[in-house]
Amino acid sequence: MSDRTIVIVASLTLLVAVAAGAFGAHGLKRVLSADMLAVWHTAVLYQLVHGLGMLAIAGLGTRFGSPLLSSAAGLMFAGIVLFSGSLYLLATTGVRWLGAITPIGGLAFILAWALVALAAWRSA
């Protein structure tokens, strides 16, 4: 993934996160239980943090020039889809088995951050 593509994907991811946060706060407030609303907010938080992480990766691309950063951005986006996506679906549908997907997204986040660290380490 090029830095330009990462910025575009990250920006759209952040746009969706802000909209999801507003929707949760205003549209789902009376529909979801407090527990499921907390699940929704966790999904939004992780989407926001990792969308910003993708922007940071794009900025680091020119500094470190490592292909590991592109892989990290891809893993971060996969993590957003799996982690936040499964939580959004869990909150709105109540289908509990979706919770089994969430840790896979969390693992993708962990691996992505490890690749960022490795890219920085190798650049020295």
PDB file of C-alpha atoms in Angstrom:
ATOM      1  CA  MET A   1       0.000   0.000   0.000  1.00  0.00           C
ATOM      2  CA  SER A   2       1.421   3.405  -0.918  1.00  0.00           C
ATOM      3  CA  ASP A   3       1.517   6.240   1.603  1.00  0.00           C
ATOM      4  CA  ARG A   4      -1.180   8.016  -0.436  1.00  0.00           C
ATOM      5  CA  THR A   5      -3.445   4.961  -0.270  1.00  0.00           C
ATOM      6  CA  ILE A   6      -2.832   4.612   3.458  1.00  0.00           C
ATOM      7  CA  VAL A   7      -3.835   8.258   4.017  1.00  0.00           C
ATOM      8  CA  ILE A   8      -7.011   7.807   1.958  1.00  0.00           C
ATOM      9  CA  VAL A   9      -8.013   4.589   3.748  1.00  0.00           C
ATOM     10  CA  ALA A  10      -7.147   6.067   7.147  1.00  0.00           C
ATOM     11  CA  SER A  11      -9.123   9.238   6.466  1.00  0.00           C
ATOM     12  CA  LEU A  12     -12.183   7.301   5.361  1.00  0.00           C
ATOM     13  CA  THR A  13     -11.807   5.006   8.372  1.00  0.00           C
ATOM     14  CA  LEU A  14     -11.749   8.042  10.664  1.00  0.00           C
ATOM     15  CA  LEU A  15     -14.733   9.578   8.882  1.00  0.00           C
ATOM     16  CA  VAL A  16     -16.722   6.390   9.495  1.00  0.00           C
ATOM     17  CA  ALA A  17     -15.545   6.267  13.127  1.00  0.00           C
ATOM     18  CA  VAL A  18     -16.762   9.794  13.826  1.00  0.00           C
ATOM     19  CA  ALA A  19     -20.106   9.009  12.179  1.00  0.00           C
ATOM     20  CA  ALA A  20     -20.380   5.743  14.140  1.00  0.00           C
ATOM     21  CA  GLY A  21     -19.608   7.571  17.363  1.00  0.00           C
ATOM     22  CA  ALA A  22     -22.303  10.150  16.684  1.00  0.00           C
ATOM     23  CA  PHE A  23     -24.757   7.449  15.648  1.00  0.00           C
ATOM     24  CA  GLY A  24     -24.048   5.524  18.836  1.00  0.00           C
ATOM     25  CA  ALA A  25     -24.433   8.592  21.021  1.00  0.00           C
ATOM     26  CA  HIS A  26     -27.630   9.811  19.397  1.00  0.00           C
ATOM     27  CA  GLY A  27     -29.252   7.042  17.362  1.00  0.00           C
ATOM     28  CA  LEU A  28     -28.533   3.985  19.463  1.00  0.00           C
ATOM     29  CA  LYS A  29     -28.741   5.535  22.910  1.00  0.00           C
ATOM     30  CA  ARG A  30     -32.366   4.504  23.375  1.00  0.00           C
ATOM     31  CA  VAL A  31     -32.139   1.263  21.393  1.00  0.00           C
ATOM     32  CA  LEU A  32     -29.166  -0.551  22.933  1.00  0.00           C
ATOM     33  CA  SER A  33     -28.657  -1.648  26.516  1.00  0.00           C
ATOM     34  CA  ALA A  34     -25.951   0.136  28.480  1.00  0.00           C
ATOM     35  CA  ASP A  35     -23.691  -2.914  28.059  1.00  0.00           C
ATOM     36  CA  MET A  36     -24.121  -3.038  24.284  1.00  0.00           C
ATOM     37  CA  LEU A  37     -23.693   0.729  24.005  1.00  0.00           C
ATOM     38  CA  ALA A  38     -20.366   0.326  25.844  1.00  0.00           C
ATOM     39  CA  VAL A  39     -19.391  -2.351  23.301  1.00  0.00           C
ATOM     40  CA  TRP A  40     -20.265   0.097  20.495  1.00  0.00           C
ATOM     41  CA  HIS A  41     -18.143   2.817  22.097  1.00  0.00           C
ATOM     42  CA  THR A  42     -15.198   0.418  22.441  1.00  0.00           C
ATOM     43  CA  ALA A  43     -15.452  -0.310  18.720  1.00  0.00           C
ATOM     44  CA  VAL A  44     -15.466   3.418  17.931  1.00  0.00           C
ATOM     45  CA  LEU A  45     -12.489   4.089  20.213  1.00  0.00           C
ATOM     46  CA  TYR A  46     -10.333   1.382  18.666  1.00  0.00           C
ATOM     47  CA  GLN A  47     -11.322   2.469  15.162  1.00  0.00           C
ATOM     48  CA  LEU A  48     -10.348   6.067  15.937  1.00  0.00           C
ATOM     49  CA  VAL A  49      -7.040   5.156  17.558  1.00  0.00           C
ATOM     50  CA  HIS A  50      -5.992   2.808  14.789  1.00  0.00           C
ATOM     51  CA  GLY A  51      -7.188   5.130  12.027  1.00  0.00           C
ATOM     52  CA  LEU A  52      -4.837   7.720  13.519  1.00  0.00           C
ATOM     53  CA  GLY A  53      -2.203   5.005  13.725  1.00  0.00           C
ATOM     54  CA  MET A  54      -2.546   4.460   9.985  1.00  0.00           C
ATOM     55  CA  LEU A  55      -2.016   8.193   9.403  1.00  0.00           C
ATOM     56  CA  ALA A  56       1.099   8.028  11.566  1.00  0.00           C
ATOM     57  CA  ILE A  57       2.349   5.070   9.530  1.00  0.00           C
ATOM     58  CA  ALA A  58       1.889   7.044   6.303  1.00  0.00           C
ATOM     59  CA  GLY A  59       3.939   9.861   7.811  1.00  0.00           C
ATOM     60  CA  LEU A  60       6.672   7.461   8.870  1.00  0.00           C
ATOM     61  CA  GLY A  61       6.839   5.924   5.407  1.00  0.00           C
ATOM     62  CA  THR A  62       9.009   8.707   4.008  1.00  0.00           C
ATOM     63  CA  ARG A  63      11.243   8.702   7.074  1.00  0.00           C
ATOM     64  CA  PHE A  64      11.902   4.975   7.324  1.00  0.00           C
ATOM     65  CA  GLY A  65      11.066   3.798   3.805  1.00  0.00           C
ATOM     66  CA  SER A  66      10.384   0.291   5.026  1.00  0.00           C
ATOM     67  CA  PRO A  67       7.964  -2.091   3.304  1.00  0.00           C
ATOM     68  CA  LEU A  68       7.114  -3.281   6.808  1.00  0.00           C
ATOM     69  CA  LEU A  69       5.121  -0.081   7.270  1.00  0.00           C
ATOM     70  CA  SER A  70       2.829  -0.916   4.386  1.00  0.00           C
ATOM     71  CA  SER A  71       2.240  -4.328   5.936  1.00  0.00           C
ATOM     72  CA  ALA A  72       1.595  -2.676   9.294  1.00  0.00           C
ATOM     73  CA  ALA A  73      -1.010  -0.389   7.737  1.00  0.00           C
ATOM     74  CA  GLY A  74      -2.718  -3.358   6.088  1.00  0.00           C
ATOM     75  CA  LEU A  75      -2.776  -5.253   9.372  1.00  0.00           C
ATOM     76  CA  MET A  76      -4.110  -2.194  11.160  1.00  0.00           C
ATOM     77  CA  PHE A  77      -6.960  -1.873   8.681  1.00  0.00           C
ATOM     78  CA  ALA A  78      -7.685  -5.603   8.966  1.00  0.00           C
ATOM     79  CA  GLY A  79      -7.724  -5.170  12.728  1.00  0.00           C
ATOM     80  CA  ILE A  80     -10.239  -2.344  12.442  1.00  0.00           C
ATOM     81  CA  VAL A  81     -12.517  -4.434  10.245  1.00  0.00           C
ATOM     82  CA  LEU A  82     -12.262  -7.516  12.462  1.00  0.00           C
ATOM     83  CA  PHE A  83     -12.121  -5.915  15.909  1.00  0.00           C
ATOM     84  CA  SER A  84     -14.403  -2.919  15.531  1.00  0.00           C
ATOM     85  CA  GLY A  85     -16.566  -4.556  12.884  1.00  0.00           C
ATOM     86  CA  SER A  86     -17.287  -7.579  15.045  1.00  0.00           C
ATOM     87  CA  LEU A  87     -18.107  -5.335  18.006  1.00  0.00           C
ATOM     88  CA  TYR A  88     -20.449  -3.157  15.928  1.00  0.00           C
ATOM     89  CA  LEU A  89     -22.263  -6.279  14.778  1.00  0.00           C
ATOM     90  CA  LEU A  90     -22.313  -7.764  18.270  1.00  0.00           C
ATOM     91  CA  ALA A  91     -23.790  -4.568  19.717  1.00  0.00           C
ATOM     92  CA  THR A  92     -26.511  -4.255  17.093  1.00  0.00           C
ATOM     93  CA  THR A  93     -27.433  -7.904  16.600  1.00  0.00           C
ATOM     94  CA  GLY A  94     -26.638  -9.498  19.953  1.00  0.00           C
ATOM     95  CA  VAL A  95     -25.086 -12.468  18.145  1.00  0.00           C
ATOM     96  CA  ARG A  96     -22.563 -13.610  20.732  1.00  0.00           C
ATOM     97  CA  TRP A  97     -20.327 -15.772  18.504  1.00  0.00           C
ATOM     98  CA  LEU A  98     -19.141 -12.552  16.837  1.00  0.00           C
ATOM     99  CA  GLY A  99     -17.159 -11.946  20.011  1.00  0.00           C
ATOM    100  CA  ALA A 100     -14.876 -14.800  18.932  1.00  0.00           C
ATOM    101  CA  ILE A 101     -13.711 -12.713  15.952  1.00  0.00           C
ATOM    102  CA  THR A 102     -12.757  -9.692  18.048  1.00  0.00           C
ATOM    103  CA  PRO A 103      -9.467 -11.134  19.435  1.00  0.00           C
ATOM    104  CA  ILE A 104      -8.266 -11.848  15.896  1.00  0.00           C
ATOM    105  CA  GLY A 105      -8.602  -8.137  15.192  1.00  0.00           C
ATOM    106  CA  GLY A 106      -6.771  -7.381  18.428  1.00  0.00           C
ATOM    107  CA  LEU A 107      -3.945  -9.666  17.354  1.00  0.00           C
ATOM    108  CA  ALA A 108      -3.773  -7.818  14.025  1.00  0.00           C
ATOM    109  CA  PHE A 109      -3.383  -4.541  15.977  1.00  0.00           C
ATOM    110  CA  ILE A 110      -0.581  -6.012  18.086  1.00  0.00           C
ATOM    111  CA  LEU A 111       1.244  -7.356  15.027  1.00  0.00           C
ATOM    112  CA  ALA A 112       0.835  -4.031  13.223  1.00  0.00           C
ATOM    113  CA  TRP A 113       2.434  -2.093  16.079  1.00  0.00           C
ATOM    114  CA  ALA A 114       5.219  -4.679  16.273  1.00  0.00           C
ATOM    115  CA  LEU A 115       5.937  -4.128  12.572  1.00  0.00           C
ATOM    116  CA  VAL A 116       6.078  -0.361  13.124  1.00  0.00           C
ATOM    117  CA  ALA A 117       8.633  -0.886  15.900  1.00  0.00           C
ATOM    118  CA  LEU A 118      10.609  -3.312  13.742  1.00  0.00           C
ATOM    119  CA  ALA A 119      10.656  -0.866  10.824  1.00  0.00           C
ATOM    120  CA  ALA A 120      12.025   1.854  13.102  1.00  0.00           C
ATOM    121  CA  TRP A 121      14.571  -0.540  14.624  1.00  0.00           C
ATOM    122  CA  ARG A 122      15.869  -1.614  11.226  1.00  0.00           C
ATOM    123  CA  SER A 123      16.197   1.960   9.992  1.00  0.00           C
ATOM    124  CA  ALA A 124      18.888   2.821  12.535  1.00  0.00           C
TER     125      ALA A 124
END
